[in-house]
PDB file of C-alpha atoms in Angstrom:
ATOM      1  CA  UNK R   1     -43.778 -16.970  64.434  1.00 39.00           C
ATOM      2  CA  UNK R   2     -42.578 -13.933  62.505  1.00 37.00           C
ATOM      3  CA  UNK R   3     -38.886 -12.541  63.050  1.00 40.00           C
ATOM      4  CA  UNK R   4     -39.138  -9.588  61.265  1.00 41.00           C
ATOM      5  CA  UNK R   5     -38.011  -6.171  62.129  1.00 43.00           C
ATOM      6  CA  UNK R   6     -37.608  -5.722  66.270  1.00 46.00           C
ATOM      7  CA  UNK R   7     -36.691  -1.732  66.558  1.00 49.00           C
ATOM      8  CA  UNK R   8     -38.282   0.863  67.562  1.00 47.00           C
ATOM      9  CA  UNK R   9     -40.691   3.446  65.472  1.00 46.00           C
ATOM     10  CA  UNK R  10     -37.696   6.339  65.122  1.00 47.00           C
ATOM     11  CA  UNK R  11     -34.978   3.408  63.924  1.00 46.00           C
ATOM     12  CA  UNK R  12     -38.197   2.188  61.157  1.00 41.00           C
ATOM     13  CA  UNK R  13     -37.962   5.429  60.417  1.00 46.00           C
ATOM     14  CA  UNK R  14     -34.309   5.566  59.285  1.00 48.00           C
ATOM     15  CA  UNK R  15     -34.077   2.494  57.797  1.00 46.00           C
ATOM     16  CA  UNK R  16     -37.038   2.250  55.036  1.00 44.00           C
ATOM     17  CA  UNK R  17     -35.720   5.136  52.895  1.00 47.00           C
ATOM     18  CA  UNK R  18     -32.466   3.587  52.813  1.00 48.00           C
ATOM     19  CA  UNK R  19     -34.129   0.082  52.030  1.00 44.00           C
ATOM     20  CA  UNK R  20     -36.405   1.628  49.217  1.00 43.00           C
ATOM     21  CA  UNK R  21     -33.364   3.387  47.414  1.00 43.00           C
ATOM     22  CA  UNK R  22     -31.224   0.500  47.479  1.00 42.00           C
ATOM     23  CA  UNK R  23     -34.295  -1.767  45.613  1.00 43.00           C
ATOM     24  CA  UNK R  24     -35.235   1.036  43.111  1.00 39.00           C
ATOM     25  CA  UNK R  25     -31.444   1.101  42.385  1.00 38.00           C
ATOM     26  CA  UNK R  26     -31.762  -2.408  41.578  1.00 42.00           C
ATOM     27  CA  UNK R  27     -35.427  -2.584  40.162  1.00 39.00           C
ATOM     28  CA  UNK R  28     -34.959  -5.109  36.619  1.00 40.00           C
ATOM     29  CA  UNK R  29     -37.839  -4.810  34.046  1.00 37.00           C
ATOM     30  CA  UNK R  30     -38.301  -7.922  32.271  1.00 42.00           C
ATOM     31  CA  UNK R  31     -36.607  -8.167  28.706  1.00 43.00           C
ATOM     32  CA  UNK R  32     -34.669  -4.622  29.891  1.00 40.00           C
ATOM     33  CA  UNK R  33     -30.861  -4.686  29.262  1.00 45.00           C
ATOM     34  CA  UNK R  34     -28.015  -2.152  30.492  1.00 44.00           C
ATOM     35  CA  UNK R  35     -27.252   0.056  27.414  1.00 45.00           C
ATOM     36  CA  UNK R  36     -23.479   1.317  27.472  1.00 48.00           C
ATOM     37  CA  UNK R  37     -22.051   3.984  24.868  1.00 50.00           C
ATOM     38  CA  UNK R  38     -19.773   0.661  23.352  1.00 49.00           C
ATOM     39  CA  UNK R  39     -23.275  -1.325  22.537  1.00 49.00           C
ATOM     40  CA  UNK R  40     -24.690   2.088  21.110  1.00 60.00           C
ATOM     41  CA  UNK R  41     -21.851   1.763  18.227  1.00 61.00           C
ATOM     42  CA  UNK R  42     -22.704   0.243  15.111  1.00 76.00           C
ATOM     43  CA  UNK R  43     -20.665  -1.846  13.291  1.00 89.00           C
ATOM     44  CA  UNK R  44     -17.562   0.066  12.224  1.00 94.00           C
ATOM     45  CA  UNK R  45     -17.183   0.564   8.199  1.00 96.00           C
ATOM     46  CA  UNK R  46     -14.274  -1.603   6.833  1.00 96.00           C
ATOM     47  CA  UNK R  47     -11.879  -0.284   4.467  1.00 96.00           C
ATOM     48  CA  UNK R  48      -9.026  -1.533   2.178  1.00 95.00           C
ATOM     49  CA  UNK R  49      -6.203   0.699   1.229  1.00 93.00           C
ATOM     50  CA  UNK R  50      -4.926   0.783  -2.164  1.00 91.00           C
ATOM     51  CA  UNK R  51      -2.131   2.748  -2.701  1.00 87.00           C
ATOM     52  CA  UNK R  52       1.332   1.480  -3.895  1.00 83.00           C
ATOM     53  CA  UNK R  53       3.299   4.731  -2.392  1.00 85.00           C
ATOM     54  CA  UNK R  54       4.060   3.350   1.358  1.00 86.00           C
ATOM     55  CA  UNK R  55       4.442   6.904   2.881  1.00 84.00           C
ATOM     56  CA  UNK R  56       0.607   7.699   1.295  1.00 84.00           C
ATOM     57  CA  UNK R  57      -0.840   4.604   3.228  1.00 87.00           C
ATOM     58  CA  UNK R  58       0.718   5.638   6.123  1.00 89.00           C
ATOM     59  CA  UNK R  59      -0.609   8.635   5.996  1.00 89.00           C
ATOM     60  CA  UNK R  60      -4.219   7.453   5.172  1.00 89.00           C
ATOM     61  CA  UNK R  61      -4.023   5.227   7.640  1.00 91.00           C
ATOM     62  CA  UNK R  62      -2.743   7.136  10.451  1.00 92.00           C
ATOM     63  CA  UNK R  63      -5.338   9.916   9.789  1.00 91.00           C
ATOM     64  CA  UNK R  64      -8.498   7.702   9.121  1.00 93.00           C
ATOM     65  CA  UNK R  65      -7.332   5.180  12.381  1.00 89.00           C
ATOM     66  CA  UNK R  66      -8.458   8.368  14.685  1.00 90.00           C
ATOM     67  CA  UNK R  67     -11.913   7.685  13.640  1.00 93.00           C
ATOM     68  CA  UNK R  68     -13.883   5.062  15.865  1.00 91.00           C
ATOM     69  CA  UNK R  69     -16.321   4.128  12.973  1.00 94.00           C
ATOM     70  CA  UNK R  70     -13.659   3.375  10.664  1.00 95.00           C
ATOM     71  CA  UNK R  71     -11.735  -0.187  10.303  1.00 95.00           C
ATOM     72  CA  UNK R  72      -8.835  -0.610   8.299  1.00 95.00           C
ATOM     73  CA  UNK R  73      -8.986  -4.535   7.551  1.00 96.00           C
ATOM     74  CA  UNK R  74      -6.599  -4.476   4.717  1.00 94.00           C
ATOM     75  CA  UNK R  75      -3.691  -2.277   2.707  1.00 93.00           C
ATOM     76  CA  UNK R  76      -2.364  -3.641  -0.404  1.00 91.00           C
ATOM     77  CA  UNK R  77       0.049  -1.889  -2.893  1.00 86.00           C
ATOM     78  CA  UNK R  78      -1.941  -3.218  -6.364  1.00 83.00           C
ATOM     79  CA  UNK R  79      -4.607  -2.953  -8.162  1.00 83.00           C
ATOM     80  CA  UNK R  80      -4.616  -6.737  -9.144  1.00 85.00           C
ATOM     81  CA  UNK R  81      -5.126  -7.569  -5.718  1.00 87.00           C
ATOM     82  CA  UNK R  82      -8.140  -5.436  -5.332  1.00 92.00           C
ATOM     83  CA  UNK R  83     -11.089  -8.024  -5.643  1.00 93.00           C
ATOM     84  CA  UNK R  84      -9.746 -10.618  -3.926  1.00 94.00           C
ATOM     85  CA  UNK R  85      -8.315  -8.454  -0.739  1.00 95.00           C
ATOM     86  CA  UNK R  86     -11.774  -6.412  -1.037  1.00 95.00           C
ATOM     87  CA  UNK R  87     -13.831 -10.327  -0.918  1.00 95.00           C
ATOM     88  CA  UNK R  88     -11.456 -11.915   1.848  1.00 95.00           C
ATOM     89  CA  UNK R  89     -11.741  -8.708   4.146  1.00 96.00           C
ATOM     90  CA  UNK R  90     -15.254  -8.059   3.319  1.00 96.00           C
ATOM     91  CA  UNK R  91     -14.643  -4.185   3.196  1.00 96.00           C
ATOM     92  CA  UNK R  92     -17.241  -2.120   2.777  1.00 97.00           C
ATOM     93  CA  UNK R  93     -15.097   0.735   1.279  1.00 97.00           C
ATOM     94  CA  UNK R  94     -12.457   0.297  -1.205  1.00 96.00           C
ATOM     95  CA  UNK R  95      -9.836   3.752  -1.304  1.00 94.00           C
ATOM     96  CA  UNK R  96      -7.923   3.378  -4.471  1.00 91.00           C
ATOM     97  CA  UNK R  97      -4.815   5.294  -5.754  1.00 85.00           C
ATOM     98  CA  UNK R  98      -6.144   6.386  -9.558  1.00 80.00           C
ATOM     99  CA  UNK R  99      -2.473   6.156 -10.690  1.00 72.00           C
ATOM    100  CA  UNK R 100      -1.324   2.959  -8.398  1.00 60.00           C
ATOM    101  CA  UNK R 101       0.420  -0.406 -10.662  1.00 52.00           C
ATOM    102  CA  UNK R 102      -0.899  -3.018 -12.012  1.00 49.00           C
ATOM    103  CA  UNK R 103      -4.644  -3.381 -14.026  1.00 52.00           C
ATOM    104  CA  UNK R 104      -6.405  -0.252 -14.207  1.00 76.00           C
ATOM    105  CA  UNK R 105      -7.930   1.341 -11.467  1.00 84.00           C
ATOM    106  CA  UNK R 106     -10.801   2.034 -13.761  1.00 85.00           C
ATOM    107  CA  UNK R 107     -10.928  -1.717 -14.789  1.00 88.00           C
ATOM    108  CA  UNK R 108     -10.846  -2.866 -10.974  1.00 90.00           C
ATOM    109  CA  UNK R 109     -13.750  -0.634 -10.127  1.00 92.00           C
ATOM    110  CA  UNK R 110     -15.833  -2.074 -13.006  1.00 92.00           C
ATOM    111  CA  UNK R 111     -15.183  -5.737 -11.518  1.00 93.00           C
ATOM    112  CA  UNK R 112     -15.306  -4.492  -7.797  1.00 93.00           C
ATOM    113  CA  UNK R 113     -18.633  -3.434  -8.902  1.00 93.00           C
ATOM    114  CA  UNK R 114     -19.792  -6.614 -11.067  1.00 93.00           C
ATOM    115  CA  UNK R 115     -18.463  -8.954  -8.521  1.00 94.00           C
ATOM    116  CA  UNK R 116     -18.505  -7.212  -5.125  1.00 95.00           C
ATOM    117  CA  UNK R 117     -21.270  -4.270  -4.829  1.00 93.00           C
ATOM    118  CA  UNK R 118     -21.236  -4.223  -1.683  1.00 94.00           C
ATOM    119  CA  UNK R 119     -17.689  -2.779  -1.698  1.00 96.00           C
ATOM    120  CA  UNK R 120     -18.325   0.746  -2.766  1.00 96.00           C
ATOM    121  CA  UNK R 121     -14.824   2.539  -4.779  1.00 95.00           C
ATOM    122  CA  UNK R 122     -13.983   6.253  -3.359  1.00 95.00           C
ATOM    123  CA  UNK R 123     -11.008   7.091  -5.825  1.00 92.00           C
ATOM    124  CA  UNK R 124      -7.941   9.078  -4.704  1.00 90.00           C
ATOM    125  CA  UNK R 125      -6.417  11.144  -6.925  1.00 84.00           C
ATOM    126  CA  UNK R 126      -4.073  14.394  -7.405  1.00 76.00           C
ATOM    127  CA  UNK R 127      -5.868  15.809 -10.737  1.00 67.00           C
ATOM    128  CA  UNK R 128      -9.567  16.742 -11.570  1.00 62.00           C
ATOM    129  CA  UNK R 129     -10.508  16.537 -15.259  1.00 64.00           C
ATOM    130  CA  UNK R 130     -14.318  15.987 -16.634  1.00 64.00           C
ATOM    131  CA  UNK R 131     -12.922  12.623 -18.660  1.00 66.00           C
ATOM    132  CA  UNK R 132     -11.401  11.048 -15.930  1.00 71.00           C
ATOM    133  CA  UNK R 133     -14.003  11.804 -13.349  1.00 77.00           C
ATOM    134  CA  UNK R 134     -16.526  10.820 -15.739  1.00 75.00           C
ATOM    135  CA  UNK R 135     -15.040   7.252 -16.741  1.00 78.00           C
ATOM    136  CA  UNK R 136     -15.042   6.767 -12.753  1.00 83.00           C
ATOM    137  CA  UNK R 137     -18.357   7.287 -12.144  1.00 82.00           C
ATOM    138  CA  UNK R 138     -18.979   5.161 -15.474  1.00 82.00           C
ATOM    139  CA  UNK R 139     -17.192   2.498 -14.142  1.00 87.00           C
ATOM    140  CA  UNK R 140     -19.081   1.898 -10.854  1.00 91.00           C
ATOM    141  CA  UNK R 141     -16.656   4.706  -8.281  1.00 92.00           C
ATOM    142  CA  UNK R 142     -19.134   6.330  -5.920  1.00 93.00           C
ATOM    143  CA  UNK R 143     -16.907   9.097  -4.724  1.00 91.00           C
ATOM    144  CA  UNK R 144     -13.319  11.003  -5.842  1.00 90.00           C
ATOM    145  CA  UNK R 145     -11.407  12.688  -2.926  1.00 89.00           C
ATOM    146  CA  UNK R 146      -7.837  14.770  -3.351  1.00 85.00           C
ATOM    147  CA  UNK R 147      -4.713  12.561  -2.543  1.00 85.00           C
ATOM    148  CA  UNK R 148      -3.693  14.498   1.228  1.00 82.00           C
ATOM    149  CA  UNK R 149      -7.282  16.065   1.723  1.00 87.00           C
ATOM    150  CA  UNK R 150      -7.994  16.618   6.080  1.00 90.00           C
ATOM    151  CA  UNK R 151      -8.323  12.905   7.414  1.00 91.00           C
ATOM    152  CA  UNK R 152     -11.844  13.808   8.684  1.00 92.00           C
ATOM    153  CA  UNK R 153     -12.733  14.911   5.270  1.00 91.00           C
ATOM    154  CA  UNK R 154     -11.621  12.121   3.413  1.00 93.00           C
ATOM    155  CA  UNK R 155     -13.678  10.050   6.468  1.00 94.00           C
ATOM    156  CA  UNK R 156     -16.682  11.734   6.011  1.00 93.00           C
ATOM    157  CA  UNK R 157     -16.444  11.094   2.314  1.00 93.00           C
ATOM    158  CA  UNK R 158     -16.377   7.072   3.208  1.00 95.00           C
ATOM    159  CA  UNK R 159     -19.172   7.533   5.398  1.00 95.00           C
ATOM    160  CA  UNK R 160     -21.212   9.135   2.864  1.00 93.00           C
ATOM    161  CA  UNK R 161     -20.420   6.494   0.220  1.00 94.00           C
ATOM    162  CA  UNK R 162     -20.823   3.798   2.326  1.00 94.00           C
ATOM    163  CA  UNK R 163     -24.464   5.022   2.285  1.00 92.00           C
ATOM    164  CA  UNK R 164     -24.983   5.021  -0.926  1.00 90.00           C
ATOM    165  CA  UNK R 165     -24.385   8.488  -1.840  1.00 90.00           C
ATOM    166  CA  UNK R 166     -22.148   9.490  -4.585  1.00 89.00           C
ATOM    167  CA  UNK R 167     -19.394  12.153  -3.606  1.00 89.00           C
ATOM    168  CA  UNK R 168     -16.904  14.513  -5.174  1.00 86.00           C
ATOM    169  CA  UNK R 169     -14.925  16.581  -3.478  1.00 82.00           C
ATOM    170  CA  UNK R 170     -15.126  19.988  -3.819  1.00 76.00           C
ATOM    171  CA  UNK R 171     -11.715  21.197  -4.268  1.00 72.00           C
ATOM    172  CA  UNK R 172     -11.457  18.469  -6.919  1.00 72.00           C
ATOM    173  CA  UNK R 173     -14.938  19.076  -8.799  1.00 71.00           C
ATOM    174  CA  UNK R 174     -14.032  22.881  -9.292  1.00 64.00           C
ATOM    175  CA  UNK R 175     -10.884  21.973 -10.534  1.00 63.00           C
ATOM    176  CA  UNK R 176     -12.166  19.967 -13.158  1.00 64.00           C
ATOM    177  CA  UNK R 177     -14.319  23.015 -14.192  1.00 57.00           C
ATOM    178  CA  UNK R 178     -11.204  24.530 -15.309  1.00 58.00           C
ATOM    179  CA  UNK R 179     -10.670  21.636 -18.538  1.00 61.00           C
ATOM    180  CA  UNK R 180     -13.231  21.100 -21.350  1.00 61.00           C
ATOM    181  CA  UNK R 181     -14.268  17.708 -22.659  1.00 71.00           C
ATOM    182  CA  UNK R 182     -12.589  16.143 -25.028  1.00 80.00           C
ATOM    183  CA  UNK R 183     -12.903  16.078 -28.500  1.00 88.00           C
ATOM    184  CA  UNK R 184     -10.845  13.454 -28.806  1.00 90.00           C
ATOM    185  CA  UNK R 185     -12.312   9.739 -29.451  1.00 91.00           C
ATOM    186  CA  UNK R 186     -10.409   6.765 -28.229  1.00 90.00           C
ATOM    187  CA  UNK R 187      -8.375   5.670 -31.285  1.00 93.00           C
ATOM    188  CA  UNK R 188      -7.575   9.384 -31.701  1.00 94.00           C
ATOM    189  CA  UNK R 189      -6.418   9.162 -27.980  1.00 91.00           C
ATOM    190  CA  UNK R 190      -4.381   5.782 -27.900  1.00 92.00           C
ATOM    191  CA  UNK R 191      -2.490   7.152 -30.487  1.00 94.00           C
ATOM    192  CA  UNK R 192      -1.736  10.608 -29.323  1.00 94.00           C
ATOM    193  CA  UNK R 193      -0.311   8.928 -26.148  1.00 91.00           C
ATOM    194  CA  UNK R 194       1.552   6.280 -27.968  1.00 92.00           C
ATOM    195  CA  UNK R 195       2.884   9.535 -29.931  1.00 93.00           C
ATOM    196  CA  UNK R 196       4.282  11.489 -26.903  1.00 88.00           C
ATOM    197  CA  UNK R 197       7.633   9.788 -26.678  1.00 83.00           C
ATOM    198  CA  UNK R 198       8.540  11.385 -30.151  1.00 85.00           C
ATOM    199  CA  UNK R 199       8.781   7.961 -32.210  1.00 87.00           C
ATOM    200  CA  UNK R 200       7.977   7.469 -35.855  1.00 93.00           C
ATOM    201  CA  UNK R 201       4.850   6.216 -37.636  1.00 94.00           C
ATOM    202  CA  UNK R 202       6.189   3.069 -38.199  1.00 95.00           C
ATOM    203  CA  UNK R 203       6.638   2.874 -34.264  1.00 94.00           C
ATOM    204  CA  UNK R 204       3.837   4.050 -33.351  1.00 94.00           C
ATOM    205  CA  UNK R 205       2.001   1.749 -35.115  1.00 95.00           C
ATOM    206  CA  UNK R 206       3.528  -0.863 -34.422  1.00 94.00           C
ATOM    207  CA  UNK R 207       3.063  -0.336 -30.608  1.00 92.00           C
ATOM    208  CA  UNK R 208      -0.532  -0.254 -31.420  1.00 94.00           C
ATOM    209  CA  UNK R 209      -1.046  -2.676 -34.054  1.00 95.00           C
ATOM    210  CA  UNK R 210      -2.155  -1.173 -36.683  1.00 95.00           C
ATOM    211  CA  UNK R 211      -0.709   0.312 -39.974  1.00 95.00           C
ATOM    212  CA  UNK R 212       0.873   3.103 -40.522  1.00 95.00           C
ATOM    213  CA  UNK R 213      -1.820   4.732 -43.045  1.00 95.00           C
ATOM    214  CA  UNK R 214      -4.179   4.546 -40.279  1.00 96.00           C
ATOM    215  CA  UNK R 215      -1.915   5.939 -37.317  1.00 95.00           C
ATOM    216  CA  UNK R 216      -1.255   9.034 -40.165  1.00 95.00           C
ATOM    217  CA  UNK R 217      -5.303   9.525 -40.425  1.00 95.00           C
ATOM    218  CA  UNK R 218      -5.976   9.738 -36.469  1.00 95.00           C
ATOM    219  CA  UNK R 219      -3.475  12.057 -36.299  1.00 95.00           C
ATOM    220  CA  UNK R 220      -4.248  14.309 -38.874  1.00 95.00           C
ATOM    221  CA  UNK R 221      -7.797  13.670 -37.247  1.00 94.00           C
ATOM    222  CA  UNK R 222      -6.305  14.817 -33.810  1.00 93.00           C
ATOM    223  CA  UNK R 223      -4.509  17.539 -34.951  1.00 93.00           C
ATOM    224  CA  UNK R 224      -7.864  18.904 -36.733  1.00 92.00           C
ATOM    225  CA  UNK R 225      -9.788  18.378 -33.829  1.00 90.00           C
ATOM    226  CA  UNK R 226      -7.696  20.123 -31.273  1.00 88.00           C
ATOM    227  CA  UNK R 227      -6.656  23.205 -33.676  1.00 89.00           C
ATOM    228  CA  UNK R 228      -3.108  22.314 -33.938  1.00 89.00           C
ATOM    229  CA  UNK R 229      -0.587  22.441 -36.248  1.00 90.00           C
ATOM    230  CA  UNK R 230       1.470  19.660 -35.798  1.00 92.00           C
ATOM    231  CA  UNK R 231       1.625  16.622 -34.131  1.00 93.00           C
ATOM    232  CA  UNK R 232       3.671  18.184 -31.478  1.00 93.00           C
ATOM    233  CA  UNK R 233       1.400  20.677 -30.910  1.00 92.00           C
ATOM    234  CA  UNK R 234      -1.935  18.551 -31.161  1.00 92.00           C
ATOM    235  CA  UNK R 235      -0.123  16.319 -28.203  1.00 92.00           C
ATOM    236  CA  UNK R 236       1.020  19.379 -25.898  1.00 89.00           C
ATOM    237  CA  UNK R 237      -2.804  21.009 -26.410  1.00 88.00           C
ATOM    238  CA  UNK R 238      -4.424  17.252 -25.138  1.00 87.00           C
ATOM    239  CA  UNK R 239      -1.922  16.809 -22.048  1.00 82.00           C
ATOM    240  CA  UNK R 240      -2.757  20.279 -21.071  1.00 77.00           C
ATOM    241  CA  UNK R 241      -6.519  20.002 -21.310  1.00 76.00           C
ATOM    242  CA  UNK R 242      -6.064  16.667 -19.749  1.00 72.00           C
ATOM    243  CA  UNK R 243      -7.429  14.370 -22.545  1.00 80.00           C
ATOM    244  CA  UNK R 244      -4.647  11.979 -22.734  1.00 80.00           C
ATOM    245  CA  UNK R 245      -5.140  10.615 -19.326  1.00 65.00           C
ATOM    246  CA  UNK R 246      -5.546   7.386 -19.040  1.00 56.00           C
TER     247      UNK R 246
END
């Protein structure tokens, strides 16, 4: 015998609405899950700090930790631990210090690049010039931001890059407008810088290890090239266009 519902038409009445809400509240769809805002995050991008000043990673990290996309997994204070940090952390996004210790930052992007591409460079530094922006991009860097640029800009730069686009900041890229190229080729370079300290030609070539007749023809060669005088004056016209940067 049934024993189903026992009250009276008007009670019915009350009660079915009440029933019917409470099941569509609970209806489940086959192969349906509950979708919250946390599941609709992706993965957040990781990112190694490289930057041997401790006050300048504190300040990168304390800006870029307000973002909910972005994971600082690692912060290391040289560039000789780049590759290995960058493969044991698996970061995405590499933010190097252009003038930090150790092996060149240039030389660390080539090899994050050979060796990791999945870790994209964005390069930090307090100068634009078209050499040095150039011989980043050369070497594998996918973006240049100004050290103390707006946290938020400096995370929307990593964002971009970690999409494959290439970024410059602004600020930076109409800086560098401001400095020709150099006319300067590398020999002519090494030993304009290994000149700067005032030493003889003896020293100077002996810091680069080469003879003295050919550290007197580069710099006659520099001096030529950059429409100076003297030595003095071929050095002081390359440090102010920015050609003896390294």
């Amino acid at each position: 015998m049934w024993t189903g519902w026992r009250g009276g038409a008007d009670d019915l009445d009350r009660k079915i609405p009440n029933r019917c809400s409470a099941q569509i509240s609970r209806t489940h769809f086959p192969g349906a899950r509950t979708v919250t805002p946390e599941a609709r995050l992706p993965d957040p991008i990781r990112l190694l700090l490289v930057d041997d000043q401790i006050l300048s990673r504190g300040v990168l990290r304390n800006g870029l930790a307000r973002e909910r996309d972005l994971e600082i997994v690692a912060e290391i204070n040289r560039t000789d631990d780049v590759v290995a940090a960058a493969k044991r952390h698996r970061a995405n996004v590499a933010l190097l210090d252009t003038a930090g210790p150790g092996t060149a930052s240039l030389a660390v992007t080539s090899e994050l690049r050979t060796l990791i591409p999945e870790c994209r460079v964005v390069m930090l530094t307090t100068y634009g010039r078209p050499i040095h922006l150039r011989r980043g991009l050369e070497a594998g860097a996918k973006g240049f931001a100004l050290k103390g640029c707006p946290a938020p800009q400096l995370a929307d730069a990593v964002r971009r890059v970690h999409l494959g686009l290439r970024v410059v900041d602004a600020n930076l890229a109409a800086e560098s407008l401001q400095y020709s190229d150099t006319p300067l080729n590398h020999e002519e370079t090494d030993t304009l810088r290994a000149a700067r300290d005032g030493g003889s030609v003896a020293m100077i070539a002996r810091s680069l290890h080469v003879s003295e007749r050919v550290v007197r023809r580069r710099l006659w060669s520099a001096i030529g090239k950059t429409g100076a005088r003297t030595r003095s004056d071929a050095i002081h016209t390359a440090e102010h266009n920015g050609w003896l940067l390294d």
